[in-house]
Coordinates of C-alpha atoms in Angstrom, one line a residue:
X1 CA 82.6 61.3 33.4
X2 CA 81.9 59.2 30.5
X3 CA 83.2 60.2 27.1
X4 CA 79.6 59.9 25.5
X5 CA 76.3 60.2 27.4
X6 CA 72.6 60.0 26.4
X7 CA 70.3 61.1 28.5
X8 CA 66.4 60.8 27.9
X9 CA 67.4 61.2 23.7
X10 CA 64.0 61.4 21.9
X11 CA 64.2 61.0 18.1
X12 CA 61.6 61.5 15.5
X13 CA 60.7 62.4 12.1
X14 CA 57.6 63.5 10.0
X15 CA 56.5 60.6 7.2
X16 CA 53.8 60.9 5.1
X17 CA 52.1 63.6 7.9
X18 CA 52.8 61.4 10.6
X19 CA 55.6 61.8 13.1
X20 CA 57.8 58.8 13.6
X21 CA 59.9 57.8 16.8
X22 CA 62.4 55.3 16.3
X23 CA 64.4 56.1 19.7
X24 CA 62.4 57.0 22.3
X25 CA 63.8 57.9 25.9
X26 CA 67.1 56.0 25.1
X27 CA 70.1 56.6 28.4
X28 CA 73.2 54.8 27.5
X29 CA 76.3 55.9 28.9
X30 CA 79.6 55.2 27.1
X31 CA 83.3 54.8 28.6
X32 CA 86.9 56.5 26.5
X33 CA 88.2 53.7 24.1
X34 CA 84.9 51.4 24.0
X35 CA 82.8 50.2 20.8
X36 CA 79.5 50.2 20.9
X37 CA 77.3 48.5 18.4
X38 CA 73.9 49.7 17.6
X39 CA 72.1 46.7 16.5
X40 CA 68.7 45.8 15.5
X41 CA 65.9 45.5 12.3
X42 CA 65.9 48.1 9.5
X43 CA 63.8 51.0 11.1
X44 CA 64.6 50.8 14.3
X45 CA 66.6 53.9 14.5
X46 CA 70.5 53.0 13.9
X47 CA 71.2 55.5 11.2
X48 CA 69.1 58.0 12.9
X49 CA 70.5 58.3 16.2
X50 CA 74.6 58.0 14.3
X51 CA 73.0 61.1 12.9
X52 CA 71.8 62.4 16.1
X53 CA 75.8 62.0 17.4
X54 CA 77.1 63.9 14.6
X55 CA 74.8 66.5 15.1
X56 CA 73.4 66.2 11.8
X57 CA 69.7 66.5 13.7
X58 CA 68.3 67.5 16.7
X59 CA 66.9 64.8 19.4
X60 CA 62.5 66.2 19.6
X61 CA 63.9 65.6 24.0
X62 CA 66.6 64.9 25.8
X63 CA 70.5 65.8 25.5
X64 CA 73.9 64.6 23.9
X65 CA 77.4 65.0 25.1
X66 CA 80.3 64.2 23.9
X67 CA 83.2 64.9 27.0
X68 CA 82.7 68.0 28.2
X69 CA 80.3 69.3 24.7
X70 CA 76.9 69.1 24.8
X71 CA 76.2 68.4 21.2
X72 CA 72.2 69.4 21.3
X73 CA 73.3 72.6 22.9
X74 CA 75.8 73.5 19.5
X75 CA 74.6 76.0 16.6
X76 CA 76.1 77.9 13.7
X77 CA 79.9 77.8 13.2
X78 CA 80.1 76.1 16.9
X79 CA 78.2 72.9 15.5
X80 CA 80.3 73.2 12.4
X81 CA 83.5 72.9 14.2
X82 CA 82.1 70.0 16.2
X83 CA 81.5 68.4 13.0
X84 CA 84.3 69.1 11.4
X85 CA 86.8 68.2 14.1
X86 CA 85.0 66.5 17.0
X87 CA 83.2 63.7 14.6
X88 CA 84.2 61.4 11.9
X89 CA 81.6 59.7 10.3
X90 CA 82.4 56.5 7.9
X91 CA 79.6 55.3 5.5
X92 CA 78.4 52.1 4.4
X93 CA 78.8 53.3 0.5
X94 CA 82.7 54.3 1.4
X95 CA 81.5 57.9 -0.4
X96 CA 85.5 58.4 -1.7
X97 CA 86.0 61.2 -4.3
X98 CA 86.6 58.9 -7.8
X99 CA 89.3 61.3 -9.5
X100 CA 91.2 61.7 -6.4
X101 CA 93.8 59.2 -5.5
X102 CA 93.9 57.6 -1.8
X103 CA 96.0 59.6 -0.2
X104 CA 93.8 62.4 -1.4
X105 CA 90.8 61.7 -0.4
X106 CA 92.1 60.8 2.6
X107 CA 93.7 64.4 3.0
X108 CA 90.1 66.3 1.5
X109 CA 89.4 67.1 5.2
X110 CA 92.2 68.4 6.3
X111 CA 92.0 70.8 3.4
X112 CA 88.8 71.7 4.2
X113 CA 90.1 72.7 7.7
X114 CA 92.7 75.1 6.4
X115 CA 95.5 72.6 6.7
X116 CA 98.6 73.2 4.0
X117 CA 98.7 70.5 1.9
X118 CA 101.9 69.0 2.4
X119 CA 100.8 68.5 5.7
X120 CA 97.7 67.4 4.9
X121 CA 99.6 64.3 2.6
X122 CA 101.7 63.7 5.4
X123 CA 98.9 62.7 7.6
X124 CA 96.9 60.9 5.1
X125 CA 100.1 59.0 4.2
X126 CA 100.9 57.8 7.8
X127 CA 96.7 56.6 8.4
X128 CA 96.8 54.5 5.1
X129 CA 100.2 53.1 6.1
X130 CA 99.3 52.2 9.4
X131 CA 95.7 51.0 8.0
X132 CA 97.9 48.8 5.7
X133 CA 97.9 50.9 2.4
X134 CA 101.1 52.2 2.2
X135 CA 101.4 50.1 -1.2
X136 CA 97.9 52.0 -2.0
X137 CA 98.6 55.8 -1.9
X138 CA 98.4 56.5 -5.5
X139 CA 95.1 54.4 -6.7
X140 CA 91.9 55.3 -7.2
X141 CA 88.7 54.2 -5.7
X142 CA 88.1 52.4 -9.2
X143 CA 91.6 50.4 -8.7
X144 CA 90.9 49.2 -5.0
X145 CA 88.5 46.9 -3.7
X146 CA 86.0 47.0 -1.4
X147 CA 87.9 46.2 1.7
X148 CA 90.6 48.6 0.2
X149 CA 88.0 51.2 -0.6
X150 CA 86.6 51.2 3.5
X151 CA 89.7 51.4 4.9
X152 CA 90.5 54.5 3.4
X153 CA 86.8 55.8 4.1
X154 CA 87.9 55.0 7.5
X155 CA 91.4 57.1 7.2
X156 CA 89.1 59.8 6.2
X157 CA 87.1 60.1 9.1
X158 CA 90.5 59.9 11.4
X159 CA 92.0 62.7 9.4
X160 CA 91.4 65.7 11.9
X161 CA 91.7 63.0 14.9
X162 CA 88.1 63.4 16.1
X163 CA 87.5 61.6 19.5
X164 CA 84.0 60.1 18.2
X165 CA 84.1 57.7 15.2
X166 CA 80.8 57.1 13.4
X167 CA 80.3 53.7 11.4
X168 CA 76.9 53.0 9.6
X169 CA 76.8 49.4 8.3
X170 CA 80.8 49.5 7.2
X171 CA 80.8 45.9 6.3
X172 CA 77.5 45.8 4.5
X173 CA 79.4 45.6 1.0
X174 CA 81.9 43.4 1.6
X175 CA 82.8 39.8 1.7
X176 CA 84.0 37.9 4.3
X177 CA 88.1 38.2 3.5
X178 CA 87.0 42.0 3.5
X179 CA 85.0 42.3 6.6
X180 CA 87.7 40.7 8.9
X181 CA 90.7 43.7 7.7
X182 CA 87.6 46.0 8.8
X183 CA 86.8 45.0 11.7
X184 CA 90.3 44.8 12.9
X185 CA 90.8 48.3 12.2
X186 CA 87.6 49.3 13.8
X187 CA 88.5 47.3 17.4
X188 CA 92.0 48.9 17.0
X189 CA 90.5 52.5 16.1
X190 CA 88.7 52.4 19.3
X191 CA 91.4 53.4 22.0
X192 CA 91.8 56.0 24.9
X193 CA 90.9 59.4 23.7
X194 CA 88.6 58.1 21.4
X195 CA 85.0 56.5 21.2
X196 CA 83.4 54.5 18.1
X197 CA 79.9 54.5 17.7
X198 CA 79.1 51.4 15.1
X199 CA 75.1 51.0 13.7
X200 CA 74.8 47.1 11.8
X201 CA 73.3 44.4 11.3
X202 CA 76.3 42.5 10.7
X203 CA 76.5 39.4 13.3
X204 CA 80.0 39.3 12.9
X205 CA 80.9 42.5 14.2
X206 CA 79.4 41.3 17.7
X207 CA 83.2 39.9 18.7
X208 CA 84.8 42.8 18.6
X209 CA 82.0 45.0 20.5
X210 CA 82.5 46.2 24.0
X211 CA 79.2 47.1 24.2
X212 CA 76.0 46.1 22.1
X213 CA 72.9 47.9 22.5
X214 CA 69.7 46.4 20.9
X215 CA 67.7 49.1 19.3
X216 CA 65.0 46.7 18.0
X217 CA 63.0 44.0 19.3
X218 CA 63.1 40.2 19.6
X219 CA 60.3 38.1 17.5
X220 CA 58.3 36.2 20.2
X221 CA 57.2 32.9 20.0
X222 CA 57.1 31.6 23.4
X223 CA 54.3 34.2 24.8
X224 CA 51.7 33.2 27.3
X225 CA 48.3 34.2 26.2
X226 CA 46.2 35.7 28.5
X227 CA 43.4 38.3 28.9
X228 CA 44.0 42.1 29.3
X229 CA 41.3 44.4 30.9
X230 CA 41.5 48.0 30.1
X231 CA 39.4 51.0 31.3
X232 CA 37.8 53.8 28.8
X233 CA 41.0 55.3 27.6
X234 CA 43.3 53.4 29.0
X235 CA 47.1 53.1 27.0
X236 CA 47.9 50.0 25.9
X237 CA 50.8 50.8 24.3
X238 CA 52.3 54.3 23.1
X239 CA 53.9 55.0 19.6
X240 CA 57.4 54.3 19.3
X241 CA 57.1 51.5 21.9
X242 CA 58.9 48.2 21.6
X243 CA 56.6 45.4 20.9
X244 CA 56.9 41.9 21.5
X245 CA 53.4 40.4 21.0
X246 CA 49.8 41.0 19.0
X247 CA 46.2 41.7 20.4
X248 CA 43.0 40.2 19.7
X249 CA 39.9 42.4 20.7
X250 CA 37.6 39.8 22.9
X251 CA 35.2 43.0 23.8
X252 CA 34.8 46.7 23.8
X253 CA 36.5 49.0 21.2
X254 CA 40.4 49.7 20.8
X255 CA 41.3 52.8 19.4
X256 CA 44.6 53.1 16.9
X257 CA 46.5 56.4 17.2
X258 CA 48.7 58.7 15.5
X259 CA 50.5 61.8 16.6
X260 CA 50.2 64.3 13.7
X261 CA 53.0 67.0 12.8
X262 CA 50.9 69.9 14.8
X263 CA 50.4 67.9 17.9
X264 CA 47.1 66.5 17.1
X265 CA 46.0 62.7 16.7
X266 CA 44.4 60.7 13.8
X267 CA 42.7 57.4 14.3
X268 CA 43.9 55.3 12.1
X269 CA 42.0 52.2 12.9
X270 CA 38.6 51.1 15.4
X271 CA 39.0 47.8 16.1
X272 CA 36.1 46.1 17.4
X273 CA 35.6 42.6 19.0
X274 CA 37.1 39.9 16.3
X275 CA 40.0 42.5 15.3
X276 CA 43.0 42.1 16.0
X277 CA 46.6 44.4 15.8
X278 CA 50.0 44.8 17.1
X279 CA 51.6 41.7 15.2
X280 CA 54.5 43.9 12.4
X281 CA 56.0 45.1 15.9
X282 CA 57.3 41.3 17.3
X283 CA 57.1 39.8 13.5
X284 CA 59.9 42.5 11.8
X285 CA 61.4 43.9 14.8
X286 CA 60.0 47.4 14.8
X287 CA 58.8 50.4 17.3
X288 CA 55.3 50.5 17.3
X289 CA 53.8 53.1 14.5
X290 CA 50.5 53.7 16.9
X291 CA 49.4 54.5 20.2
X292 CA 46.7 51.6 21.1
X293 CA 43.9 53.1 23.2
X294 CA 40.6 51.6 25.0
X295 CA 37.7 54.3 24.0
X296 CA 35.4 51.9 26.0
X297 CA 36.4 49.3 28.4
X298 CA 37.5 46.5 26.5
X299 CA 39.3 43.1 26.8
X300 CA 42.0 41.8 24.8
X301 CA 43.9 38.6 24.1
X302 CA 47.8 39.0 24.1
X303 CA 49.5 36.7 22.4
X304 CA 52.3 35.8 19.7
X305 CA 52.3 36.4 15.8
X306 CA 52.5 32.5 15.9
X307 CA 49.6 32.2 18.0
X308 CA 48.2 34.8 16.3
X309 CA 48.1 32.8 12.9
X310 CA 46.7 29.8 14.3
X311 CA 44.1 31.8 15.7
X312 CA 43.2 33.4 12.0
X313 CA 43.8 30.0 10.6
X314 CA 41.6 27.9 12.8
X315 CA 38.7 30.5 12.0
X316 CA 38.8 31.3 15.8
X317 CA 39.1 35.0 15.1
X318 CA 37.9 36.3 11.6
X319 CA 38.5 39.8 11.9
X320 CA 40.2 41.9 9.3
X321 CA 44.1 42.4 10.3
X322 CA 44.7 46.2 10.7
X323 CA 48.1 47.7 9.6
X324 CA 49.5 48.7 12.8
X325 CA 52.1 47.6 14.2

């Protein structure tokens, strides 16, 4: 049995009235002791599906487990204690308490979770020793720098021993010197009895990964252009989608969708012959923000963003560009 599966793990939020799905039908199945990176463009769901993991919100479909717990089964004090103990969660922005020495903040936690504090400094002693900090115990956030300053973040989220480690973007704020002492402690954090879960952008980490899953898509610029037929209300692509190329309306009508908050839809653009949409998905590296439907039967022109402009450019298509992506 794996030590973290997805299966079928929807995700989506409500923005400006509309509902958003940056993971849609994801399955990934993940063995004791492995680091996974999530990777991909901003939007495409990193920080949302960490928070997914630590049960901070509830996937709209599928399930989480972590071992033997199904995390989108939890409530009340249960999913407290799951996220107290079975979770550790290490932010980009390191988040340390400014009064409280290392060694403190390290031991807040345990505190927390009832344990006496002399116990509590033990532990926190032997993570930032073994983390390399042992000269560190007594400084301040303030006094420590940024490569100093994650490492005990990532003390922090060992304290109560949880056998799933969260990481959103942990080297964003560092430089180079930093990021290396980081991501040896990550790769040595992940071990049996324990999974690590990292969301970046950070090409550096990739080394280290046992596992990278891409969460957004690849910009196109090879793409064959070619004619697509569609019958009245035929799907060309669904909300949430990954999208790798642009359409140009030759003929017909192309309806833009929405899903509302009550289950309802909004067209949010017509596009008729000379239009075209679809080209922020492949240029940025984002889900699709519309469902593209044929109210009549239509034909459309796949092609790149690239081809797209030259299109625009060489006055072969002057329609007005829509805002979907």
């Amino acid at each position: 049995m794996p030590s973290l599966a997805l299966r079928d793990v929807t995700l989506e939020y409500e923005r400006a009235g509309y509902v958003v799905r940056p993971i849609d039908g994801l399955n990934l199945d993940v063995d004791d002791g492995e680091l996974v990176l999530l990777v991909g463009a901003s939007g495409c769901g990193k920080t949302t599906l960490l928070s997914a993991l630590a049960a901070l919100l509830s996937p709209a479909r599928g399930s989480i487990s972590v071992g033997d717990v199904e995390v989108t089964g939890l409530s009340g004090r249960v999913r407290d204690e799951y996220r107290r103990h079975g979770v550790g969660i290490v932010f980009q922005a390191f988040n340390l308490l400014p009064a409280l020495h290392a060694v403190d903040n390290v031991a807040v936690p345990m505190w927390n979770a009832g344990r006496g504090g002399r116990m509590a400094k033990r532990r926190a002693t032997e993570l930032l020793t073994e983390l390399g900090l042992g000269d560190r115990l007594d400084h301040r956030p303030a006094d420590l720098s940024g490569g100093q300053q994650q490492r005990v973040a990532i003390a922090r989220a060992l304290a109560l021993d949880p056998p799933l480690l969260l990481a959103d973007e942990p080297t964003a704020h560092l430089d180079a010197d930093h990021v290396q002492q980081v991501l040896q402690v990550l790769r040595t954090t992940a071990q049996p009895g324990r999974v690590v879960v990292v969301g970046t952008h950070d090409e550096r980490m990739l080394p280290i990964a046992d596992r990278v899953v891409e969460l957004s898509v690849a910009r196109s610029t090879n793409v064959e252009r070619r004619e697509v037929e569609l019958g009245a209300g035929e799907i060309l692509f669904r909300e949430g989608e990954p999208g790798d190329v642009a359409y140009v309306v030759e003929s017909g009508r192309i309806e833009l969708v929405r899903q509302l908050v009550d289950g309802s839809e909004e067209v949010v653009v017509d596009a008729g012959p000379g239009r075209w949409f679809g080209e922020l998905a492949p240029l940025y590296g984002l889900p699709r923000s519309a469902t593209a439907r044929a109210a009549t039967p239509s034909v459309v022109t796949r092609c790149s963003p690239q081809q797209l402009r030259h299109l625009v450019r060489t006055g072969t298509h002057a329609g007005a560009m829509s805002d979907e992506r």
